[in-house]
Short mmCIF file of C-alpha atoms and ligand atoms in Angstrom, two decimals:
data_model
loop_
_atom_site.label_atom_id
_atom_site.label_comp_id
_atom_site.label_asym_id
_atom_site.label_seq_id
_atom_site.Cartn_x
_atom_site.Cartn_y
_atom_site.Cartn_z
CA MET A 1 -41.35 -74.47 47.21
CA ALA A 2 -40.97 -78.25 47.17
CA ILE A 3 -40.01 -79.73 43.82
CA ALA A 4 -40.15 -83.50 43.47
CA THR A 5 -36.86 -85.23 42.68
CA ALA A 6 -36.86 -87.73 39.85
CA SER A 7 -36.83 -91.32 41.13
CA ALA A 8 -34.74 -92.84 38.35
CA VAL A 9 -31.33 -91.14 38.56
CA PRO A 10 -28.85 -93.05 36.39
CA THR A 11 -25.45 -93.29 38.18
CA SER A 12 -23.70 -93.94 34.89
CA VAL A 13 -24.86 -93.56 31.33
CA LEU A 14 -21.88 -95.23 29.71
CA LYS A 15 -22.40 -98.58 28.05
CA PRO A 16 -19.73 -101.32 27.60
CA LYS A 17 -17.91 -101.63 24.32
CA ASP A 18 -19.49 -104.05 21.84
CA SER A 19 -19.81 -104.44 18.13
CA ILE A 20 -22.33 -104.76 15.33
CA THR A 21 -21.90 -106.70 12.06
CA VAL A 22 -23.34 -105.22 8.89
CA ILE A 23 -23.67 -107.20 5.66
CA ASP A 24 -24.07 -105.36 2.39
CA ASN A 25 -26.40 -107.61 0.44
CA ARG A 26 -25.38 -106.02 -2.82
CA THR A 27 -21.87 -107.41 -2.57
CA GLY A 28 -21.96 -109.77 0.39
CA LYS A 29 -19.29 -107.66 2.08
CA SER A 30 -19.48 -107.80 5.84
CA ILE A 31 -17.98 -105.26 8.24
CA ASP A 32 -17.68 -105.23 12.08
CA ILE A 33 -18.25 -101.85 13.64
CA GLU A 34 -17.36 -101.11 17.23
CA ILE A 35 -20.18 -99.89 19.45
CA THR A 36 -18.96 -97.35 22.03
CA ASN A 37 -21.44 -95.69 24.43
CA ASN A 38 -24.30 -97.18 22.43
CA SER A 39 -23.17 -95.44 19.24
CA ILE A 40 -21.35 -96.36 16.06
CA PRO A 41 -19.28 -94.12 13.77
CA ALA A 42 -21.20 -93.26 10.61
CA THR A 43 -17.88 -93.14 8.74
CA ALA A 44 -17.66 -96.98 9.06
CA PHE A 45 -20.33 -97.29 6.36
CA SER A 46 -18.16 -95.60 3.75
CA GLN A 47 -16.36 -98.93 3.42
CA LEU A 48 -19.45 -100.31 1.70
CA LYS A 49 -19.38 -99.47 -1.94
CA ALA A 50 -21.88 -100.20 -4.72
CA PRO A 51 -20.76 -103.13 -6.98
CA TYR A 52 -20.24 -101.35 -10.33
CA ALA A 53 -17.63 -102.39 -12.84
CA ASP A 54 -15.37 -99.62 -14.05
CA GLY A 55 -17.27 -97.17 -16.25
CA GLU A 56 -20.70 -98.52 -15.32
CA ARG A 57 -21.49 -96.29 -12.41
CA PRO A 58 -24.76 -94.35 -12.90
CA GLU A 59 -24.18 -90.62 -13.28
CA ASN A 60 -25.63 -89.60 -9.93
CA ASP A 61 -24.40 -92.44 -7.82
CA THR A 62 -21.92 -91.57 -5.13
CA PRO A 63 -18.44 -92.94 -5.59
CA TYR A 64 -17.77 -92.45 -1.84
CA GLY A 65 -19.43 -95.53 -0.38
CA LEU A 66 -22.67 -95.86 1.59
CA ARG A 67 -24.04 -92.70 3.23
CA VAL A 68 -26.19 -92.50 6.26
CA LEU A 69 -29.17 -90.36 5.36
CA ASP A 70 -30.76 -88.62 8.34
CA PRO A 71 -32.57 -85.42 7.44
CA SER A 72 -33.35 -83.33 10.55
CA PHE A 73 -30.92 -85.50 12.60
CA ILE A 74 -33.64 -87.85 13.87
CA ASN A 75 -31.08 -90.49 15.06
CA THR A 76 -27.68 -88.94 14.46
CA ALA A 77 -25.35 -87.88 17.29
CA ILE A 78 -22.98 -85.03 16.33
CA ILE A 79 -20.95 -84.80 19.50
CA GLN A 80 -19.80 -86.73 22.53
CA SER A 81 -20.73 -84.63 25.50
CA GLU A 82 -20.30 -84.51 29.27
CA ILE A 83 -22.75 -81.63 29.78
CA THR A 84 -26.40 -82.69 29.69
CA TYR A 85 -28.17 -86.06 29.68
CA ILE A 86 -31.79 -86.61 28.68
CA ASP A 87 -33.63 -89.88 29.00
CA GLY A 88 -36.59 -89.14 26.70
CA ASN A 89 -38.48 -92.30 27.56
CA LYS A 90 -38.37 -91.67 31.32
CA GLY A 91 -38.76 -87.90 31.06
CA PHE A 92 -35.46 -87.36 32.87
CA LEU A 93 -32.99 -84.46 32.48
CA MET A 94 -29.68 -83.86 34.31
CA HIS A 95 -26.82 -81.41 33.90
CA ARG A 96 -23.34 -82.70 34.75
CA GLY A 97 -25.08 -85.46 36.74
CA TYR A 98 -27.42 -83.22 38.79
CA PRO A 99 -31.17 -83.78 38.11
CA ILE A 100 -32.93 -80.67 36.85
CA GLU A 101 -35.47 -80.84 39.72
CA GLN A 102 -32.66 -80.50 42.29
CA LEU A 103 -31.09 -77.59 40.44
CA ALA A 104 -34.44 -75.82 40.07
CA GLU A 105 -35.12 -76.14 43.79
CA LYS A 106 -31.65 -75.48 45.22
CA SER A 107 -29.41 -73.70 42.73
CA SER A 108 -29.41 -70.29 41.06
CA TYR A 109 -29.25 -69.60 37.37
CA LEU A 110 -25.73 -68.31 37.45
CA GLU A 111 -24.51 -71.17 39.62
CA THR A 112 -26.14 -73.62 37.09
CA ALA A 113 -24.47 -71.71 34.27
CA TYR A 114 -21.09 -72.23 36.01
CA LEU A 115 -21.86 -75.91 36.44
CA LEU A 116 -22.72 -76.31 32.75
CA ILE A 117 -19.73 -74.41 31.52
CA TYR A 118 -17.00 -75.55 33.91
CA GLY A 119 -18.30 -79.01 34.82
CA GLU A 120 -18.58 -78.75 38.64
CA LEU A 121 -20.63 -76.76 41.14
CA PRO A 122 -18.46 -73.78 42.14
CA SER A 123 -16.92 -73.36 45.58
CA LYS A 124 -18.14 -70.31 47.55
CA SER A 125 -15.18 -68.17 46.36
CA GLN A 126 -15.52 -69.39 42.74
CA LEU A 127 -19.22 -68.56 42.81
CA ASP A 128 -18.62 -65.06 44.28
CA LEU A 129 -16.05 -64.28 41.59
CA TRP A 130 -18.30 -65.68 38.87
CA ASN A 131 -21.30 -63.59 40.00
CA TRP A 132 -19.09 -60.52 40.39
CA GLU A 133 -17.51 -60.86 36.93
CA ILE A 134 -20.78 -61.40 35.16
CA MET A 135 -22.52 -58.53 36.96
CA HIS A 136 -19.53 -56.31 36.10
CA HIS A 137 -19.65 -57.12 32.38
CA THR A 138 -23.19 -55.93 31.93
CA PHE A 139 -22.42 -52.57 30.30
CA VAL A 140 -22.95 -52.29 26.56
CA ALA A 141 -20.60 -49.88 24.64
CA ASP A 142 -22.14 -46.54 23.86
CA ASP A 143 -21.80 -46.85 20.10
CA LEU A 144 -23.46 -50.26 20.24
CA GLN A 145 -26.24 -48.72 22.25
CA GLN A 146 -26.69 -46.16 19.50
CA MET A 147 -26.87 -48.85 16.93
CA ILE A 148 -29.48 -50.71 18.91
CA ARG A 149 -31.44 -47.45 19.37
CA GLN A 150 -31.62 -47.09 15.58
CA MET A 151 -33.72 -50.24 15.26
CA ARG A 152 -37.33 -49.59 14.44
CA TYR A 153 -39.81 -49.25 17.34
CA ASP A 154 -41.70 -52.26 16.09
CA SER A 155 -38.72 -54.57 15.60
CA HIS A 156 -39.21 -58.02 17.04
CA PRO A 157 -37.05 -58.06 20.19
CA MET A 158 -35.37 -61.22 18.89
CA SER A 159 -34.27 -59.34 15.77
CA VAL A 160 -32.75 -56.69 18.01
CA PHE A 161 -31.07 -59.30 20.24
CA ILE A 162 -29.57 -61.18 17.23
CA SER A 163 -28.42 -57.98 15.61
CA ALA A 164 -26.85 -56.71 18.79
CA PHE A 165 -24.85 -59.94 19.28
CA SER A 166 -23.79 -59.95 15.67
CA ALA A 167 -22.58 -56.36 16.02
CA MET A 168 -20.74 -57.14 19.24
CA SER A 169 -18.30 -59.09 17.20
CA ALA A 170 -17.31 -55.81 15.52
CA PHE A 171 -16.81 -54.18 18.95
CA ALA A 172 -14.39 -56.80 20.16
CA PRO A 173 -11.56 -57.15 17.57
CA GLU A 174 -9.30 -58.61 20.27
CA ALA A 175 -11.76 -61.49 20.55
CA ASN A 176 -11.95 -62.20 16.83
CA PRO A 177 -10.02 -65.22 15.52
CA ALA A 178 -10.29 -63.78 12.04
CA LEU A 179 -8.03 -60.91 13.22
CA GLN A 180 -6.03 -62.60 15.95
CA GLY A 181 -5.41 -66.03 14.56
CA SER A 182 -7.58 -69.09 14.17
CA ASP A 183 -6.25 -70.85 17.27
CA LEU A 184 -7.18 -67.89 19.56
CA TYR A 185 -9.58 -69.86 21.74
CA ILE A 186 -7.59 -73.06 21.59
CA THR A 187 -4.52 -71.44 23.12
CA ASN A 188 -5.82 -68.50 25.11
CA LYS A 189 -8.24 -69.83 27.82
CA PRO A 190 -8.32 -66.59 29.86
CA LEU A 191 -9.59 -64.79 26.74
CA MET A 192 -12.20 -67.48 26.31
CA ASN A 193 -13.32 -67.02 29.90
CA LYS A 194 -13.50 -63.27 29.44
CA GLN A 195 -15.85 -63.67 26.42
CA ILE A 196 -18.02 -66.10 28.42
CA VAL A 197 -18.62 -63.57 31.27
CA ARG A 198 -19.06 -60.74 28.75
CA ILE A 199 -21.68 -62.66 26.80
CA LEU A 200 -23.60 -63.68 29.92
CA GLY A 201 -23.27 -60.20 31.39
CA LYS A 202 -24.42 -58.26 28.30
CA ALA A 203 -27.27 -60.64 27.41
CA THR A 204 -29.67 -59.18 29.97
CA THR A 205 -28.69 -55.58 29.07
CA VAL A 206 -29.35 -56.20 25.38
CA ALA A 207 -32.60 -58.00 26.24
CA ALA A 208 -33.80 -55.02 28.30
CA MET A 209 -32.80 -52.63 25.48
CA ALA A 210 -34.81 -54.70 22.94
CA TYR A 211 -37.80 -54.23 25.25
CA ARG A 212 -37.27 -50.55 25.92
CA ILE A 213 -37.14 -49.70 22.18
CA ARG A 214 -40.63 -51.18 21.79
CA ILE A 215 -42.08 -48.94 24.47
CA ASN A 216 -40.09 -45.83 23.52
CA ARG A 217 -38.22 -45.45 26.73
CA PRO A 218 -34.54 -44.59 27.31
CA PHE A 219 -32.22 -47.44 28.23
CA THR A 220 -31.61 -48.07 31.94
CA PRO A 221 -27.96 -48.68 32.90
CA PRO A 222 -27.43 -52.06 34.60
CA ARG A 223 -26.98 -52.46 38.34
CA SER A 224 -24.25 -54.75 39.58
CA ASP A 225 -25.67 -54.93 43.15
CA LEU A 226 -28.74 -56.84 41.99
CA SER A 227 -29.06 -60.51 41.12
CA TYR A 228 -29.00 -61.54 37.47
CA THR A 229 -32.76 -61.73 37.00
CA GLU A 230 -33.46 -58.79 39.39
CA ASN A 231 -31.17 -56.66 37.24
CA LEU A 232 -33.00 -57.74 34.07
CA LEU A 233 -36.39 -56.77 35.54
CA TYR A 234 -34.89 -53.53 36.90
CA MET A 235 -33.46 -52.51 33.48
CA MET A 236 -36.80 -53.31 31.84
CA ASP A 237 -39.04 -51.50 34.28
CA HIS A 238 -37.18 -48.73 36.06
CA MET A 239 -38.55 -45.24 35.31
CA ALA A 240 -38.14 -42.23 37.59
CA GLU A 241 -38.28 -44.10 40.83
CA PRO A 242 -35.44 -43.56 43.32
CA ASN A 243 -32.42 -45.92 43.16
CA SER A 244 -33.90 -47.97 45.94
CA TYR A 245 -36.33 -49.36 43.35
CA ARG A 246 -36.39 -53.14 43.41
CA PRO A 247 -38.44 -55.61 41.30
CA ASP A 248 -40.66 -57.96 43.32
CA PRO A 249 -38.14 -60.62 44.69
CA ARG A 250 -40.78 -63.36 44.26
CA LEU A 251 -40.90 -62.69 40.51
CA ALA A 252 -37.14 -62.38 40.29
CA LYS A 253 -36.91 -65.80 41.99
CA ALA A 254 -39.56 -67.29 39.66
CA LEU A 255 -37.66 -65.97 36.62
CA ASP A 256 -34.43 -67.39 38.01
CA ILE A 257 -36.04 -70.87 38.22
CA LEU A 258 -37.36 -70.49 34.68
CA PHE A 259 -33.81 -69.52 33.61
CA ILE A 260 -32.42 -72.70 35.25
CA LEU A 261 -35.04 -74.78 33.39
CA HIS A 262 -34.01 -73.19 30.08
CA ALA A 263 -30.23 -73.14 30.65
CA ASP A 264 -29.38 -76.15 28.44
CA HIS A 265 -31.06 -78.99 26.61
CA GLU A 266 -28.16 -80.71 24.78
CA MET A 267 -28.37 -80.89 20.94
CA ASN A 268 -31.53 -78.84 20.32
CA CYS A 269 -31.80 -76.89 17.09
CA SER A 270 -30.08 -73.70 18.41
CA THR A 271 -27.31 -75.40 20.49
CA SER A 272 -26.43 -77.64 17.59
CA THR A 273 -26.24 -74.42 15.47
CA MET A 274 -23.80 -73.04 18.09
CA VAL A 275 -21.66 -76.16 17.73
CA HIS A 276 -21.95 -76.17 13.96
CA VAL A 277 -21.00 -72.49 13.51
CA GLY A 278 -18.42 -72.68 16.31
CA SER A 279 -16.70 -75.48 14.48
CA SER A 280 -15.50 -73.00 11.85
CA LEU A 281 -13.69 -71.18 14.69
CA VAL A 282 -15.56 -67.89 14.10
CA ASP A 283 -15.81 -65.56 17.11
CA PRO A 284 -18.29 -66.44 19.89
CA TYR A 285 -20.51 -63.33 19.33
CA SER A 286 -21.19 -64.46 15.76
CA CYS A 287 -21.86 -68.00 17.04
CA VAL A 288 -24.37 -66.66 19.60
CA ALA A 289 -26.15 -64.57 16.92
CA ALA A 290 -26.49 -67.65 14.68
CA ALA A 291 -27.67 -69.91 17.51
CA SER A 292 -30.18 -67.26 18.71
CA ALA A 293 -31.55 -66.98 15.18
CA ALA A 294 -32.17 -70.73 15.22
CA LEU A 295 -33.95 -70.47 18.52
CA TYR A 296 -36.24 -67.69 17.27
CA GLY A 297 -38.35 -69.99 15.00
CA PRO A 298 -41.87 -71.04 16.09
CA LEU A 299 -40.95 -74.74 16.21
CA HIS A 300 -38.20 -73.97 18.82
CA GLY A 301 -37.99 -71.03 21.18
CA GLY A 302 -40.75 -69.12 19.44
CA ALA A 303 -43.25 -71.84 20.55
CA ASN A 304 -43.99 -70.11 23.89
CA GLU A 305 -45.14 -67.02 21.97
CA ALA A 306 -47.10 -69.21 19.51
CA VAL A 307 -48.87 -70.97 22.42
CA ILE A 308 -50.40 -67.70 23.63
CA ARG A 309 -51.44 -66.66 20.12
CA MET A 310 -53.05 -70.15 19.75
CA LEU A 311 -54.89 -69.91 23.13
CA ALA A 312 -56.07 -66.40 22.35
CA LYS A 313 -57.36 -67.60 18.99
CA ILE A 314 -59.24 -70.51 20.68
CA GLY A 315 -60.67 -67.85 22.94
CA SER A 316 -62.74 -69.95 25.31
CA VAL A 317 -63.16 -73.46 26.73
CA GLU A 318 -66.16 -74.25 24.45
CA ASN A 319 -63.99 -73.77 21.36
CA VAL A 320 -61.42 -76.37 22.45
CA PRO A 321 -63.04 -79.49 20.79
CA ASP A 322 -63.35 -77.67 17.43
CA PHE A 323 -59.70 -76.58 17.63
CA LEU A 324 -58.52 -80.12 18.43
CA GLU A 325 -60.48 -81.42 15.41
CA ARG A 326 -58.67 -78.93 13.19
CA VAL A 327 -55.34 -80.09 14.68
CA LYS A 328 -56.29 -83.71 13.89
CA GLU A 329 -57.17 -82.71 10.37
CA LYS A 330 -53.60 -81.20 10.25
CA LYS A 331 -54.98 -77.72 9.65
CA GLU A 332 -53.51 -76.44 12.91
CA LEU A 333 -50.51 -77.25 15.06
CA LEU A 334 -50.99 -77.67 18.81
CA PHE A 335 -48.15 -75.39 19.91
CA GLY A 336 -46.47 -76.33 23.20
CA PHE A 337 -47.16 -80.03 22.61
CA GLY A 338 -44.70 -82.73 21.46
CA HIS A 339 -41.00 -83.07 21.64
CA ARG A 340 -38.35 -84.75 19.49
CA VAL A 341 -36.68 -86.38 22.52
CA TYR A 342 -39.19 -86.70 25.33
CA ARG A 343 -41.76 -89.43 24.72
CA GLU A 344 -43.69 -89.53 28.00
CA THR A 345 -43.30 -86.26 29.78
CA ASP A 346 -41.08 -83.15 29.80
CA PRO A 347 -39.59 -82.98 33.35
CA ARG A 348 -39.27 -79.18 33.04
CA SER A 349 -43.03 -78.83 32.53
CA LYS A 350 -43.70 -80.34 35.95
CA VAL A 351 -41.47 -77.79 37.71
CA ILE A 352 -42.83 -75.04 35.65
CA ARG A 353 -46.43 -75.72 36.75
CA GLU A 354 -45.29 -75.00 40.32
CA VAL A 355 -43.58 -71.74 39.17
CA ALA A 356 -46.82 -70.80 37.47
CA ASP A 357 -48.68 -71.05 40.80
CA MET A 358 -45.95 -68.87 42.47
CA VAL A 359 -46.36 -66.22 39.77
CA PHE A 360 -50.21 -66.29 39.68
CA GLU A 361 -50.17 -65.70 43.46
CA VAL A 362 -48.28 -62.40 42.88
CA CYS A 363 -49.65 -61.29 39.52
CA GLY A 364 -53.13 -62.83 39.48
CA ARG A 365 -54.32 -65.88 37.53
CA GLU A 366 -53.78 -65.56 33.78
CA PRO A 367 -57.26 -65.69 32.19
CA LEU A 368 -56.12 -67.99 29.31
CA ILE A 369 -55.10 -70.67 31.85
CA GLU A 370 -58.66 -72.08 31.78
CA VAL A 371 -58.41 -72.56 28.01
CA ALA A 372 -54.91 -73.98 28.43
CA ILE A 373 -56.01 -76.56 31.05
CA ALA A 374 -59.14 -77.57 29.05
CA LEU A 375 -57.01 -77.96 25.91
CA LYS A 376 -54.33 -80.01 27.68
CA ASP A 377 -56.95 -82.25 29.45
CA ALA A 378 -58.84 -82.87 26.21
CA ALA A 379 -55.66 -83.60 24.21
CA LEU A 380 -54.27 -85.98 26.84
CA LYS A 381 -57.52 -88.00 26.69
CA ASP A 382 -57.55 -88.15 22.89
CA GLU A 383 -56.12 -91.16 21.09
CA TYR A 384 -54.69 -88.99 18.29
CA PHE A 385 -52.33 -87.29 20.79
CA THR A 386 -51.64 -90.15 23.11
CA SER A 387 -50.79 -92.55 20.28
CA ARG A 388 -48.27 -89.98 18.98
CA LYS A 389 -46.89 -89.42 22.47
CA LEU A 390 -47.77 -85.73 22.40
CA PHE A 391 -47.93 -83.98 25.81
CA PRO A 392 -47.25 -80.43 27.06
CA ASN A 393 -43.67 -79.38 26.74
CA VAL A 394 -41.92 -76.55 28.61
CA ASP A 395 -43.27 -73.90 26.25
CA TYR A 396 -46.85 -74.76 26.97
CA TRP A 397 -46.68 -73.32 30.45
CA SER A 398 -43.82 -70.80 30.20
CA GLY A 399 -45.81 -68.58 27.86
CA LEU A 400 -48.70 -68.38 30.38
CA ILE A 401 -46.26 -67.42 33.13
CA TYR A 402 -44.58 -64.77 31.02
CA LYS A 403 -47.99 -63.38 30.05
CA ALA A 404 -49.14 -63.29 33.67
CA MET A 405 -45.93 -61.42 34.55
CA GLY A 406 -46.86 -58.75 31.96
CA PHE A 407 -44.14 -59.45 29.39
CA PRO A 408 -45.27 -58.71 25.78
CA LEU A 409 -45.72 -61.81 23.61
CA ASP A 410 -42.81 -61.14 21.31
CA PHE A 411 -40.47 -60.88 24.27
CA PHE A 412 -41.05 -64.49 25.33
CA PRO A 413 -38.32 -66.02 23.03
CA VAL A 414 -35.84 -63.48 24.52
CA LEU A 415 -36.62 -64.93 27.94
CA PHE A 416 -35.74 -68.31 26.49
CA VAL A 417 -32.56 -67.33 24.64
CA VAL A 418 -30.96 -65.35 27.49
CA PRO A 419 -30.69 -68.36 29.84
CA ARG A 420 -29.87 -70.72 26.90
CA LEU A 421 -26.65 -68.78 26.35
CA ALA A 422 -25.18 -70.80 29.25
CA GLY A 423 -25.78 -73.98 27.30
CA TYR A 424 -24.44 -72.49 24.09
CA LEU A 425 -21.24 -71.39 25.83
CA ALA A 426 -20.83 -74.72 27.61
CA HIS A 427 -20.99 -76.55 24.29
CA TRP A 428 -18.71 -73.99 22.54
CA LYS A 429 -16.10 -74.35 25.29
CA GLN A 430 -16.38 -78.15 25.40
CA GLN A 431 -15.82 -78.38 21.66
CA LEU A 432 -12.82 -76.05 21.56
CA ASP A 433 -11.26 -77.56 24.75
CA SER A 434 -11.63 -81.08 23.39
CA GLY A 435 -8.71 -80.66 21.04
CA LYS A 436 -10.74 -82.57 18.48
CA ASN A 437 -12.65 -79.78 16.77
CA LYS A 438 -13.19 -80.34 13.05
CA ILE A 439 -15.31 -78.17 10.86
CA SER A 440 -18.94 -79.43 10.64
CA ARG A 441 -19.64 -80.41 7.14
CA PRO A 442 -22.61 -82.74 6.58
CA ARG A 443 -22.98 -84.77 3.39
CA GLN A 444 -25.96 -84.91 1.12
CA VAL A 445 -27.52 -87.51 -1.18
CA TYR A 446 -27.97 -85.88 -4.58
CA ILE A 447 -31.33 -86.74 -6.22
CA GLY A 448 -31.34 -83.99 -8.87
CA LYS A 449 -30.74 -83.95 -12.64
CA GLY A 450 -27.85 -85.78 -14.28
CA ARG A 451 -25.16 -83.83 -16.15
CA ARG A 452 -26.55 -81.69 -19.01
CA ASP A 453 -25.29 -79.03 -21.37
CA TYR A 454 -26.08 -75.34 -21.14
CA ILE A 455 -28.66 -74.05 -23.66
CA PRO A 456 -28.61 -70.34 -24.68
CA VAL A 457 -31.69 -68.43 -23.56
CA GLU A 458 -32.92 -67.92 -27.22
CA ALA A 459 -32.89 -71.67 -27.81
CA ARG A 460 -34.84 -72.66 -24.66
CA GLU A 461 -38.45 -73.79 -24.86
CA ALA A 462 -41.02 -71.12 -24.01
CA ARG A 463 -42.38 -71.44 -20.49
CA PRO A 464 -45.09 -69.13 -19.02
CA ILE A 465 -44.65 -67.44 -15.63
CA THR A 466 -46.91 -69.57 -13.47
CA GLY A 467 -45.52 -68.96 -10.04
CA LYS A 468 -44.99 -72.75 -9.70
CA THR A 469 -41.85 -73.28 -11.76
CA GLY A 470 -39.91 -70.24 -10.76
CA LEU A 471 -40.25 -66.61 -9.74
CA ASN A 472 -43.81 -65.25 -10.06
CA ALA A 473 -44.68 -61.60 -10.63
CA ILE A 474 -44.22 -59.78 -7.32
CA PRO A 475 -46.72 -56.97 -6.64
CA HIS A 476 -44.90 -53.66 -6.08
CA TYR A 477 -46.23 -50.67 -4.25
CA ILE A 478 -46.83 -48.00 -6.88
CA SER A 479 -48.05 -44.60 -5.78
CA LYS A 480 -51.25 -43.43 -7.49
CA ARG A 481 -49.61 -40.06 -7.76
CA ARG A 482 -46.89 -41.20 -10.17
CA LEU A 483 -46.91 -39.79 -13.69
CA THR A 484 -45.29 -42.87 -15.21
CA LYS A 485 -46.53 -46.29 -14.15
CA ILE A 486 -43.85 -49.00 -13.99
N1 CMC F 501 -49.49 -80.66 17.15
C1 CMC F 501 -50.07 -81.54 16.32
N2 CMC F 501 -49.53 -82.65 15.84
C2 CMC F 501 -48.25 -82.84 16.16
C3 CMC F 501 -47.56 -81.93 17.06
C4 CMC F 501 -48.20 -80.83 17.49
N3 CMC F 501 -47.60 -79.98 18.33
N4 CMC F 501 -46.29 -82.41 17.22
C5 CMC F 501 -46.19 -83.55 16.50
N5 CMC F 501 -47.36 -83.82 15.88
C6 CMC F 501 -47.67 -84.93 15.08
C7 CMC F 501 -47.10 -84.83 13.68
O1 CMC F 501 -48.00 -84.25 12.77
C8 CMC F 501 -46.83 -86.29 13.37
O2 CMC F 501 -48.09 -86.85 13.00
P1 CMC F 501 -48.16 -88.02 11.82
O3 CMC F 501 -47.42 -89.18 12.38
O4 CMC F 501 -49.59 -88.19 11.62
O5 CMC F 501 -47.47 -87.40 10.65
C9 CMC F 501 -46.45 -86.89 14.69
O6 CMC F 501 -47.10 -86.08 15.69
C10 CMC F 501 -44.94 -86.99 14.90
O7 CMC F 501 -44.48 -85.64 14.88
P2 CMC F 501 -43.11 -85.19 14.25
O8 CMC F 501 -43.39 -83.93 13.41
O9 CMC F 501 -42.44 -86.31 13.63
O10 CMC F 501 -42.29 -84.77 15.54
P3 CMC F 501 -40.94 -84.05 15.53
O11 CMC F 501 -40.10 -84.75 16.53
O12 CMC F 501 -40.36 -83.87 14.16
O13 CMC F 501 -41.32 -82.54 16.06
C11 CMC F 501 -41.71 -80.76 17.44
C12 CMC F 501 -41.08 -82.14 17.32
C13 CMC F 501 -41.43 -80.20 18.83
C14 CMC F 501 -41.11 -79.81 16.38
C15 CMC F 501 -43.26 -80.90 17.20
O14 CMC F 501 -43.82 -81.72 18.19
C16 CMC F 501 -43.94 -79.54 17.17
O15 CMC F 501 -44.00 -78.97 16.07
N6 CMC F 501 -44.49 -79.07 18.31
C17 CMC F 501 -45.12 -77.77 18.34
C18 CMC F 501 -44.09 -76.67 18.49
C19 CMC F 501 -43.45 -76.66 19.87
O16 CMC F 501 -44.17 -76.74 20.87
N7 CMC F 501 -42.14 -76.54 19.93
C20 CMC F 501 -41.44 -76.47 21.22
C21 CMC F 501 -40.60 -77.70 21.47
S1 CMC F 501 -39.98 -77.75 23.16
C22 CMC F 501 -38.87 -76.51 23.31
C23 CMC F 501 -37.70 -76.58 22.38
O17 CMC F 501 -36.93 -77.55 22.41
O18 CMC F 501 -37.56 -75.62 21.65
#
């Protein structure tokens, strides 16, 4: 498969040092702030304070100096990183300097994971050891398996995945800074490496278990002689076939490329959660559970699932114009379109189109593809979408590929989170290795009520239960066969 290499590969992304002068027009105070790598420290603004005389400060006004308000982190950097670089205007993505197109064509998922986590492509012997360790940390403890088995047959696989990682923390007391000391991962790097291979190794096993619960089949033990994605497909699908059973290598390869494309994407919602939670020095299993929960939402890793539900709801090509009208009226969201960072194109979606063709060749063309293509073509010609720089993102196509491969819809986010663990771990390691970790603690701008005194309940004004001002009456299931009604 030939994958185009991006033409604009920046050799360096660092900018020279410079400065910016800010004048507070309330007081005339001027401050010079150093610009480093095209960024300024937000803390510099705290020098600018409102000009109140003593005792005149309004009740809700902050005494701490000017705050930088940035809900949803639209333009706030929370780390300095050497891992992943995105140029959103050019549609360019690279990991540790290597363009994503080259990694997708030439690397493997586990090799890319090594690159992300340790900073360089591994030598042959480093890669062999890395693969061996990960494929020999795939077993999940028997009591954890039993816990996973207790989850309901209709649990969303992401709920199972998150719960399993959360529980893993309880199965590894030696890896828990709460028990072993808060500087555990600052001082004990071999222990850190061990958790990294354990997390990557167990992720596919837990993913396959989350799938097998849904179809009421026993768990399949992992096989260390298979590749990472082959083993995942094997654990999902193996039944009573002899041990020579192998998943189709073309699909294992396609999945491996998809895993490379999903391995990291710098400060997305879930990776920033990993960094945020990790900053408290909690154990990495709890961090992974929290980050995976952030990924699960429909605006993030749940979008690939939402795309298929949307295409199925549209149903056929004739219904595309009506659907787009509803999107423009803001009655619907066009899932799989738009991105906070990319403004022209998502480089991963170009590669993924080629993977789609590989998969359709093996599994047959996914019927919803006609609707998907008509929807994409119509949206890309429509001023509403072009003026807002909305175009297909990686999730637009990945869902179609997963559906063609026969994965159930609710399993799609699992196929996103498993490879994203490499990115989570790379950022977790970078943060703890930096020697500069401080607990993440954002500020807020309070806009609520001023100070007031407590009123006893008997003295408060009567207010009806409307459902708008507080808790409304919640309907309870009451059996018709009860003698006493509640
Ligand atoms: N469908 C319809 N309108 C949209 C969409 C969309 N998918 N995305 C953005 N818009 C509109 C939005 O309503 C707003 O319009 P207006 O200016 O009239 O208010 C404008 O475009 C700007 O959007 P925004 O909400 O400011 O964009 P954002 O950067 O906050 O949101 C996003 C980014 C990815 C959450 C959003 O584009 C979205 O909800 N997309 C659909 C969900 C999706 O595909 N998510 C996967 C993202 S890629 C994988 C990942 O990183 O997880």
